[in-house]
Short mmCIF file of C-alpha atoms in Angstrom, two decimals:
data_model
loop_
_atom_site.label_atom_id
_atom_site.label_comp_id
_atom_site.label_asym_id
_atom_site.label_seq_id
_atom_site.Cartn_x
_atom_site.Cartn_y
_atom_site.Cartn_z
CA UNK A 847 0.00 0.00 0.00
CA UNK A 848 1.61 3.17 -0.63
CA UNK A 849 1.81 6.16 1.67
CA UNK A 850 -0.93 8.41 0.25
CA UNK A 851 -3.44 5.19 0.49
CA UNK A 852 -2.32 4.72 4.19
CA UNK A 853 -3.07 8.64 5.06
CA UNK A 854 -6.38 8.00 3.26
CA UNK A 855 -7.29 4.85 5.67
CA UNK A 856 -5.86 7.02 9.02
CA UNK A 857 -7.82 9.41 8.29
CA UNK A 858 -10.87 7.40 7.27
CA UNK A 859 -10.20 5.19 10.58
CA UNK A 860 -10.51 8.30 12.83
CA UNK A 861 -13.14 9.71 11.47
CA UNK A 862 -15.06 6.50 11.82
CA UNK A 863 -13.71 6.19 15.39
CA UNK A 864 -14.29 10.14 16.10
CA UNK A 865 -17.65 9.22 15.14
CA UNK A 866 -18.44 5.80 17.16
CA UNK A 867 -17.08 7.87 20.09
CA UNK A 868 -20.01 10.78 19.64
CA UNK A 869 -22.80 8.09 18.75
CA UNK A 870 -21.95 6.22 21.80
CA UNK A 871 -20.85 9.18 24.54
CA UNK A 872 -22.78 7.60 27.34
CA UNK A 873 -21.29 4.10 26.88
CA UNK A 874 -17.96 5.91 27.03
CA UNK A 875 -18.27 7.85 29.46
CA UNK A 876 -19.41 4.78 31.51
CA UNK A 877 -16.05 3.49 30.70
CA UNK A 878 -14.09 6.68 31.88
CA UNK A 879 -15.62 6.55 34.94
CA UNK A 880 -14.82 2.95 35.73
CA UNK A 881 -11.17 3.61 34.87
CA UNK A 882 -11.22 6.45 37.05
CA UNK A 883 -12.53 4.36 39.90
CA UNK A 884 -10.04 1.51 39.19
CA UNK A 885 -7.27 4.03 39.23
CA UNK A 886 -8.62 4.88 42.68
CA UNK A 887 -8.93 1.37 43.94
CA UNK A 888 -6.05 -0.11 42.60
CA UNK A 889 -4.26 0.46 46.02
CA UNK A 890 -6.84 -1.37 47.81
CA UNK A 891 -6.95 -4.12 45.54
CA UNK A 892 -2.69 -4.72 45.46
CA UNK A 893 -2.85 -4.28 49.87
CA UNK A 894 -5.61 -7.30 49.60
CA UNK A 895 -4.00 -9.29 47.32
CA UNK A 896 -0.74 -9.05 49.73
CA UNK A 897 -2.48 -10.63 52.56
CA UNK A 898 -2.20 -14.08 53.69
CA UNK A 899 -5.21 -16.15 54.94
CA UNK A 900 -3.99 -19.46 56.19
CA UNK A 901 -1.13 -19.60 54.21
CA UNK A 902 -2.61 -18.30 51.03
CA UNK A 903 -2.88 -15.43 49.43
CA UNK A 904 -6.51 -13.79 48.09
CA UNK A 905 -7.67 -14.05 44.97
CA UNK A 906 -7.46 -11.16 42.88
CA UNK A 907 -11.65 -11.57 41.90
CA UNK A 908 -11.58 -10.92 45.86
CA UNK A 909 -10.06 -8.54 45.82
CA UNK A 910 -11.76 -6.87 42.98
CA UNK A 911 -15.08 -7.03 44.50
CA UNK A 912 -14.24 -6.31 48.20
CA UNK A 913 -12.53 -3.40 46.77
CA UNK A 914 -15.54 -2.05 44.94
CA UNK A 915 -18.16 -2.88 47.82
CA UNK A 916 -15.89 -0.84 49.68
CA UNK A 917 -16.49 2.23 47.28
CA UNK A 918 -20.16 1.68 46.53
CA UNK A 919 -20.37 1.66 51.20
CA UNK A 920 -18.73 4.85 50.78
CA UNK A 921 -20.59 6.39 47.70
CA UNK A 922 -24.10 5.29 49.62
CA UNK A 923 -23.17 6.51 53.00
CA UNK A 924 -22.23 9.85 51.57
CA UNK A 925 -24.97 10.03 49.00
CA UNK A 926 -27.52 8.59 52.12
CA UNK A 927 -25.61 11.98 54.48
CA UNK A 928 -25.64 14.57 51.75
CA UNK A 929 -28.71 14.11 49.62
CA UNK A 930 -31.59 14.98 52.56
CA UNK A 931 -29.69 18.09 53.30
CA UNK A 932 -29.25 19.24 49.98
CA UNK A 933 -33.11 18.55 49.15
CA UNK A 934 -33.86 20.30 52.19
CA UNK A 935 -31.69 23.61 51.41
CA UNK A 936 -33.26 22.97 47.46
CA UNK A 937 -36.83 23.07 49.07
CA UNK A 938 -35.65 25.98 50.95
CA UNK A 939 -34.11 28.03 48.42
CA UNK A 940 -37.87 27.20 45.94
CA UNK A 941 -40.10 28.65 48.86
CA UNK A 942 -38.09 32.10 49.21
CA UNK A 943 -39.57 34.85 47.52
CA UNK A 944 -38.20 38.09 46.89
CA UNK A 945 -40.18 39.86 49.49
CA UNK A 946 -37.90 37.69 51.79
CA UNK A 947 -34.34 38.36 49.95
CA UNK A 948 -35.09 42.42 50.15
CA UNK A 949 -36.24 41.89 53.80
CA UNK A 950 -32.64 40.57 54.26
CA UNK A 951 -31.13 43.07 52.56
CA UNK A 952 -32.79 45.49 53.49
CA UNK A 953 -30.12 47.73 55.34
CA UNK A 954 -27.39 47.31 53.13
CA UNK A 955 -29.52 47.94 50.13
CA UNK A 956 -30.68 51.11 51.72
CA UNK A 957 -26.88 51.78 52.30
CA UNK A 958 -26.24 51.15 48.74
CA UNK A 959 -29.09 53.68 47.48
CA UNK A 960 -28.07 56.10 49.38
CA UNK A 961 -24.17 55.89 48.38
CA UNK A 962 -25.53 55.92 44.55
CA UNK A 963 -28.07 58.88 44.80
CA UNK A 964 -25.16 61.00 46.22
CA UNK A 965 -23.66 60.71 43.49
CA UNK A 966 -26.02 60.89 41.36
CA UNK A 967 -28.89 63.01 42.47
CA UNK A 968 -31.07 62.71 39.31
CA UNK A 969 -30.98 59.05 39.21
CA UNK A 970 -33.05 57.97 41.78
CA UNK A 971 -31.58 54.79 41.58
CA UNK A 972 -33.21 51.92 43.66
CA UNK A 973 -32.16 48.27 44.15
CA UNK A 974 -35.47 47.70 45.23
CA UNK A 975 -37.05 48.19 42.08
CA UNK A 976 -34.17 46.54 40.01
CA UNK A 977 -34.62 43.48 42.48
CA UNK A 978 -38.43 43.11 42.01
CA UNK A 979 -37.95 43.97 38.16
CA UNK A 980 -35.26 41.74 37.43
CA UNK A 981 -34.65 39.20 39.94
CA UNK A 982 -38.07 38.41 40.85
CA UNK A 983 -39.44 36.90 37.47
CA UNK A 984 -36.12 35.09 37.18
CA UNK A 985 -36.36 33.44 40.82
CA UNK A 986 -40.38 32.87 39.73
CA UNK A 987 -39.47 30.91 36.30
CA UNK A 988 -37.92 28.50 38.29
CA UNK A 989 -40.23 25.14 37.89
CA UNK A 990 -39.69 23.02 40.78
CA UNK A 991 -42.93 20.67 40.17
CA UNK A 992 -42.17 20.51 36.36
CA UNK A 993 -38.69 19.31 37.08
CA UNK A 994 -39.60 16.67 39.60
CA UNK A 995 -42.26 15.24 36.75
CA UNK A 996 -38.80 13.80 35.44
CA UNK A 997 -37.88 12.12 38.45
CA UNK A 998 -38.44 8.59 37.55
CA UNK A 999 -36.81 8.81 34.32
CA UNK A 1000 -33.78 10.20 36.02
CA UNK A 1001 -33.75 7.42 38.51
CA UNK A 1002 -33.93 5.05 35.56
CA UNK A 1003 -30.99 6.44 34.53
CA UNK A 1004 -28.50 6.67 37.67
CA UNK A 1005 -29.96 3.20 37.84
CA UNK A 1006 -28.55 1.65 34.69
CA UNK A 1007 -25.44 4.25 35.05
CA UNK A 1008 -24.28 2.60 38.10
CA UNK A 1009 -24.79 -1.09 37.86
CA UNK A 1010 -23.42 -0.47 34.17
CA UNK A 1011 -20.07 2.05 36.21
CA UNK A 1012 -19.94 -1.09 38.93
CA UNK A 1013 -19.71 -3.80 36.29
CA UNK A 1014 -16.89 -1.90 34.09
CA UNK A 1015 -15.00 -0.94 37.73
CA UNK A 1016 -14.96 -4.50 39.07
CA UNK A 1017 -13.30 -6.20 35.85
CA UNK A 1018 -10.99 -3.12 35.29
CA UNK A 1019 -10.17 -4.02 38.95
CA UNK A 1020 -10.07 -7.78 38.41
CA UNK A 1021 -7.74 -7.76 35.75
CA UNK A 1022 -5.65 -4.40 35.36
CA UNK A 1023 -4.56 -5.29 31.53
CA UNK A 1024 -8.43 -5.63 30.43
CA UNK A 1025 -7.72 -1.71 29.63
CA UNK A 1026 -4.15 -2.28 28.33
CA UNK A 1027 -5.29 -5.31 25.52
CA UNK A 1028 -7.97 -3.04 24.35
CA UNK A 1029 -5.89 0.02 23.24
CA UNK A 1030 -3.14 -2.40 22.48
CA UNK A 1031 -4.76 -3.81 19.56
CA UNK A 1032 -5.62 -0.91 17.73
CA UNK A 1033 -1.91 -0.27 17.04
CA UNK A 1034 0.70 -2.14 15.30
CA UNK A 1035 2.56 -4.55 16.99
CA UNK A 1036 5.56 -3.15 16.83
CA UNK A 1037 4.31 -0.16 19.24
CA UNK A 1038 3.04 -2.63 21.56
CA UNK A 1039 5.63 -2.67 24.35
CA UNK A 1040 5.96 1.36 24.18
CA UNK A 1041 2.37 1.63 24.54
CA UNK A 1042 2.22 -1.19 27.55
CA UNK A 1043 4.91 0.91 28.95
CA UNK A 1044 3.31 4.27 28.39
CA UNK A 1045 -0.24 2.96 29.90
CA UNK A 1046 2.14 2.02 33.19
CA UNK A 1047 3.63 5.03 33.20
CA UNK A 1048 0.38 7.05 32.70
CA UNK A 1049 -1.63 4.84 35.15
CA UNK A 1050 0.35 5.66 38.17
CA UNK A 1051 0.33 9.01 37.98
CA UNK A 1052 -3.65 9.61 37.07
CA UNK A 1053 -4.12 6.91 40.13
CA UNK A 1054 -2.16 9.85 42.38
CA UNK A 1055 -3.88 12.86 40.80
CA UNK A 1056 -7.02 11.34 41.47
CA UNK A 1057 -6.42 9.95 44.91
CA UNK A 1058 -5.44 13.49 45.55
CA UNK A 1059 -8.49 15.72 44.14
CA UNK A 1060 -10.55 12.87 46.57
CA UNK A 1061 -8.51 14.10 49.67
CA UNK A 1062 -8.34 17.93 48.48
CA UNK A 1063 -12.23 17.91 48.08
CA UNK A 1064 -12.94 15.78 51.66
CA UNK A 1065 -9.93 18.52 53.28
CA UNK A 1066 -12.08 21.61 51.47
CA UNK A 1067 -15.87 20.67 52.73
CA UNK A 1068 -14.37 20.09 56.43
CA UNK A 1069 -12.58 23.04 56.52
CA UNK A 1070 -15.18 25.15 54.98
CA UNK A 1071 -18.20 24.41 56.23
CA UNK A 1072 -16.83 24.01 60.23
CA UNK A 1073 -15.69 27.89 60.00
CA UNK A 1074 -18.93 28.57 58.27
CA UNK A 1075 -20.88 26.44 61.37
CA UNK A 1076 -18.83 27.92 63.93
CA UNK A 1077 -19.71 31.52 62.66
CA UNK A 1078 -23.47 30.88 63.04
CA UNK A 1079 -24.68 29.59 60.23
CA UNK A 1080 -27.45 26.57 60.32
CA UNK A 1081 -24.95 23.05 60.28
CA UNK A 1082 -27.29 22.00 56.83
CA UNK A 1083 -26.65 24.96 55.14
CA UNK A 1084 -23.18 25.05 55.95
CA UNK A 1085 -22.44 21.38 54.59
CA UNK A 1086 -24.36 22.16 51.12
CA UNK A 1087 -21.94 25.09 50.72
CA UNK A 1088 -19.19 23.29 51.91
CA UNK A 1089 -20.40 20.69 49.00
CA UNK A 1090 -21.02 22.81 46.66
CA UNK A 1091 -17.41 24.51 46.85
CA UNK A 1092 -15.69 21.35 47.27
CA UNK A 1093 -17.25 20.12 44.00
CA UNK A 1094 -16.74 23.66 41.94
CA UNK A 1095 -12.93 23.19 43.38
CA UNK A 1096 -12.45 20.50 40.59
CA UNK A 1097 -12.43 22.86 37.92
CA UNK A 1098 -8.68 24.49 38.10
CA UNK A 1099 -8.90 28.25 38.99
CA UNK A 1100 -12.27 29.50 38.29
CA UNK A 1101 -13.64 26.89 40.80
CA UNK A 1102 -12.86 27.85 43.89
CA UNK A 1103 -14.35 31.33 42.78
CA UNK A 1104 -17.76 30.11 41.50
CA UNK A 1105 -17.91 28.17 44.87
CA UNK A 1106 -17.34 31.24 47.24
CA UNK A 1107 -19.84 33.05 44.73
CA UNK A 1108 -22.29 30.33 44.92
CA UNK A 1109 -21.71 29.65 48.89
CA UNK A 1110 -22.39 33.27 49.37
CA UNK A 1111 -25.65 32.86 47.49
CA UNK A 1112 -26.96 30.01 49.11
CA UNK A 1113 -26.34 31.51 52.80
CA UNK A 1114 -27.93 34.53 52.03
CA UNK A 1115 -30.86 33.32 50.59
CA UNK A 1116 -31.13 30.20 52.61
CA UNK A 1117 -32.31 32.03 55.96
CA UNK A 1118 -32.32 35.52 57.65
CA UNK A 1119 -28.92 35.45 59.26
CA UNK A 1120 -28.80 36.40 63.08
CA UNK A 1121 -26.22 39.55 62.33
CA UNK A 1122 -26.30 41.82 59.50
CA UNK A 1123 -25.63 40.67 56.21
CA UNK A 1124 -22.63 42.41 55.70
CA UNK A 1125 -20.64 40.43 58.80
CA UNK A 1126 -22.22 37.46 56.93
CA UNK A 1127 -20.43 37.85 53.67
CA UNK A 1128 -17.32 38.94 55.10
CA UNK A 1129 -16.78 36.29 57.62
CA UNK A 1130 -17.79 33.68 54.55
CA UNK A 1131 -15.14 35.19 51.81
CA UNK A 1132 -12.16 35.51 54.78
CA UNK A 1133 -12.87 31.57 55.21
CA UNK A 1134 -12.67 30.60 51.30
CA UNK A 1135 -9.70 33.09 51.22
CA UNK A 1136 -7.45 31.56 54.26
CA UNK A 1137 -8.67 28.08 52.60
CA UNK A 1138 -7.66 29.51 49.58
CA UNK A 1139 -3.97 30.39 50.42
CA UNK A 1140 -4.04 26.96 51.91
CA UNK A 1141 -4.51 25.03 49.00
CA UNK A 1142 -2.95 27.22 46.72
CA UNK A 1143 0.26 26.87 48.72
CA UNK A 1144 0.17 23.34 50.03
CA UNK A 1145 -2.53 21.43 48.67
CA UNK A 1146 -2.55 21.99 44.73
CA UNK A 1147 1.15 22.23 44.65
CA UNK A 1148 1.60 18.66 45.92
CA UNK A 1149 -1.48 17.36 43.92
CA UNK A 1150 -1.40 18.91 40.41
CA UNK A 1151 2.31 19.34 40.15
CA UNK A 1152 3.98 16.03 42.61
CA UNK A 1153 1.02 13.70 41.49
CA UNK A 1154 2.01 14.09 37.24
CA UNK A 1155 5.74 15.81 38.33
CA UNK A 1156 5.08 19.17 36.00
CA UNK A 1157 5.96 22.86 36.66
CA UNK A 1158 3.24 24.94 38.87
CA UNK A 1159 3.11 27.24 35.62
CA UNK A 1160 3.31 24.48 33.13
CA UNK A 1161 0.09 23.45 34.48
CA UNK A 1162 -1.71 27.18 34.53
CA UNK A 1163 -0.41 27.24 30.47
CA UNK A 1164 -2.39 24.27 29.76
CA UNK A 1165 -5.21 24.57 31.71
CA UNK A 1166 -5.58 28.31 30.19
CA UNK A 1167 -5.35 26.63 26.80
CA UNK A 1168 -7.20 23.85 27.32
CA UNK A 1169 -9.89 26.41 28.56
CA UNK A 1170 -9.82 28.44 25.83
CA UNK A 1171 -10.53 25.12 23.65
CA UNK A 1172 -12.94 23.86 25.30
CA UNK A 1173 -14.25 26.08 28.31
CA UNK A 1174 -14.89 24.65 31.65
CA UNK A 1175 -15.04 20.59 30.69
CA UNK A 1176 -11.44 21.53 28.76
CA UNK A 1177 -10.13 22.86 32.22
CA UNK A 1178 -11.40 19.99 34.11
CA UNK A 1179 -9.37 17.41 32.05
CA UNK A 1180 -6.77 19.39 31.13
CA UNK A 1181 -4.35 17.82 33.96
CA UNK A 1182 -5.00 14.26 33.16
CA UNK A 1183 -5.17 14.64 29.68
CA UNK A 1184 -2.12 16.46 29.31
CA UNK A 1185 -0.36 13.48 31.68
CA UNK A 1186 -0.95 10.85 29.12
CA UNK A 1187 0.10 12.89 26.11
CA UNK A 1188 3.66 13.72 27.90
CA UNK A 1189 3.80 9.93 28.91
CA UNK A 1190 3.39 8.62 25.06
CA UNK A 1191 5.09 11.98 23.96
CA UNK A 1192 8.27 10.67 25.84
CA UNK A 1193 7.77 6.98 24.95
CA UNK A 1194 7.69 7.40 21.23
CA UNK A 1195 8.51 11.37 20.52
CA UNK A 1196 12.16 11.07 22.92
CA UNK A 1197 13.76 12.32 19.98
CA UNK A 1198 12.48 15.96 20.34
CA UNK A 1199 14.18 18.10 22.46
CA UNK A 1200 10.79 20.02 23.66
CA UNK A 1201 9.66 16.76 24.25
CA UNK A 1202 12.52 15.30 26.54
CA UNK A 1203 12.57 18.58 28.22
CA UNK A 1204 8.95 18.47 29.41
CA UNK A 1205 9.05 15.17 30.21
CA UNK A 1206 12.64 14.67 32.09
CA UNK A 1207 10.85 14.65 35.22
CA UNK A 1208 8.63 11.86 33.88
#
C-alpha cells in the first residue's frame, strides 16, 4: 500500500472512530468513569492481594469485588448523608420569595441607594425596584414541580449508570490489563511494548492525581463548612456550601471562585442570618480566602504538580489553553489529559528536544 493510500485509511479510521465515540458518549463515558474508579482502587486491591489467609494469598476476583463494595459503602453513606440536606436547602431556596431576599437586605440595600443617589442626584436609583424587576421573574421561572415530573426517568438512569459504572470498575479491577489489551490492539505490533509501557507510566500518575483531588475535596468541605458552622450559620446549610465549593474546586482556577460566589448565594438566601448581612459575607469570603492560600500553597502544589511531576506554571499554560478550547469541561481534564500525552510523547517522541525537556521529570 503506498503512503498516500495509508493517510487515506488514518484518516478514514478516525473519522469512523471520532464518530463511534459521539454516537456512543454515554457508553464511554461509563467506561471513563470505571477507569477512574479503578485508578482509585487499585491500592486497595494490590494491599488485599498481599495478605495471607492461612497460608494463602486472596484471589485477585476478591479482591476486585471487596474493593468495589468498599467504594459503593462509601458512595451510599455519603450520598444517604448529603442528599436529605441538599433537598432540604433545594426546598428551601424554591419557597423564598423576593419579598424575603429584600427583607434581608434590606439595610445594606438602603446603604447602597443612598451611596448611589449622592452621586447621582437625578438618578433615583433603587435596588429595590431593580430586584423586584429583574430578579423576581427570574427566581419565579424556576419550575420546581415541572422538574420533579422527570424524576423517575432520572432514577432510571443513575440506575442503569451505576450497575453499568460497577460492572466496568470491578473487571478493570479484576484484571488491570483488560484496559491495556484493548488500546493495544488498535496499534501495530511493533508499538506494543511502548504503549504497555506508556499505559504504566500514565496509570500511576492519574491513580495519584485522582487519589489526591478525593482528599483535596474531603480537606475543602471540612474546613469550609466548620468555619462557616462555627460563625453561626445553620450546620445543613453550611455542609451544602461546603459541597457545593468542594465540587466547583475541581475545575482548576475559576472553581474555587464560582464556589465562594455560589456559597455566598446560598447563605444569604437560605435564611435571615442572626447579624447583619454584611458580617455574613465577610466572615464567609475571609474563610474561602485563608482556605484559599491553603490550598494554593500546600494542597494543589503537591497534587497537580507532585502527582504528574510538572511545573506549577506548566500546568496554569495548559489549563488556560485547554480552557480556551474547550471552556470549563477543557479545564477539568486538562491535567490528566495532558499526563498521558507527555507519557506517550516521551515513549515514542524522545527524539524531540521540547519533548525530553517536558518530560525529564517523567
Amino acid at each position: 500500500m503506498s503512503p498516500l493510500y495509508r493517510w487515506i485509511a488514518a484518516g478514514v479510521g478516525l473519522l469512523i472512530a471520532g464518530f463511534l465515540v459521539w454516537y456512543f458518549q454515554t457508553i464511554v463515558f461509563y467506561i471513563l468513569v470505571a477507569a477512574v474508579l479503578s485508578l482509585m482502587g487499585k491500592p486497595l486491591v494490590n494491599l488485599l492481594c498481599r495478605l495471607r489467609i492461612r497460608g494463602r494469598a486472596v484471589p485477585k476476583w476478591l479482591a476486585a469485588f471487596v474493593t468495589l463494595a468498599v467504594m459503593l459503602v462509601v458512595i451510599y453513606l455519603l450520598a444517604v448523608a448529603l442528599i436529605p440536606v441538599v433537598l432540604d436547602q433545594l426546598n428551601r431556596l424554591a419557597s423564598f420569595d423576593i419579598d424575603q431576599l429584600t427583607a434581608v437586605l434590606a439595610d445594606p440595600i438602603t446603604r447602597i441607594e443612598a451611596y448611589v443617589n449622592r452621586f447621582l442626584p437625578d438618578n433615583n436609583f433603587s435596588v429595590y425596584e431593580y430586584i423586584h424587576t429583574r430578579v423576581g421573574p427570574m427566581l419565579a421561572s424556576i419550575d420546581i414541580g415541572r422538574s420533579l415530573t422527570s424524576v423517575t426517568v432520572w432514577i432510571v438512569d443513575w440506575v442503569i449508570a451505576i450497575f453499568s459504572v460497577s460492572f466496568i470498575t470491578y473487571f478493570f479491577l479484576k484484571d488491570d490489563r483488560l484496559f491495556v489489551e484493548g488500546v493495544v490492539i488498535l496499534f501495530p505490533d511493533r508499538y506494543e511494548e511502548g504503549i504497555k509501557r506508556a499505559i504504566g507510566s500514565a496509570t500511576t500518575l492519574l491513580m495519584r492525581y485522582f487519589i489526591g483531588i478525593c482528599i483535596e475535596m474531603c480537606i475543602k468541605l471540612v474546613c469550609i463548612a466548620l468555619p462557616l458552622y462555627l460563625f453561626g450559620i445553620e450546620f445543613d446549610t453550611a455542609v451544602v456550601i461546603g459541597v457545593v465549593a468542594a465540587v466547583l474546586n475541581v475545575i482548576p482556577y475559576i472553581g474555587p471562585l464560582i464556589g465562594a460566589i455560589a456559597g455566598c448565594v446560598i447563605a444569604v438566601l437560605s435564611s435571615a442570618p442572626g447579624g447583619a448581612v454584611e458580617t455574613l459575607l465577610i466572615e464567609m469570603l475571609a474563610v474561602f480566602a485563608v482556605f484559599q492560600l491553603i490550598d494554593n500553597i500546600i494542597l494543589q502544589p503537591y497534587i497537580y504538580s507532585s502527582s504528574v511531576r510538572a511545573h506549577p506554571l506548566e500546568i496554569f499554560i495548559v489549563i488556560l489553553m485547554a480552557g480556551y478550547i474547550a471552556g470549563v469541561w477543557g479545564m477539568l481534564f486538562a491535567i490528566p489529559a495532558y499526563t498521558v500525552i507527555r507519557v506517550f510523547a516521551k515513549e515514542f517522541l524522545n527524539n524531540f528536544r521540547v519533548v525530553r525537556k517536558l518530560t525529564e521529570n517523567i
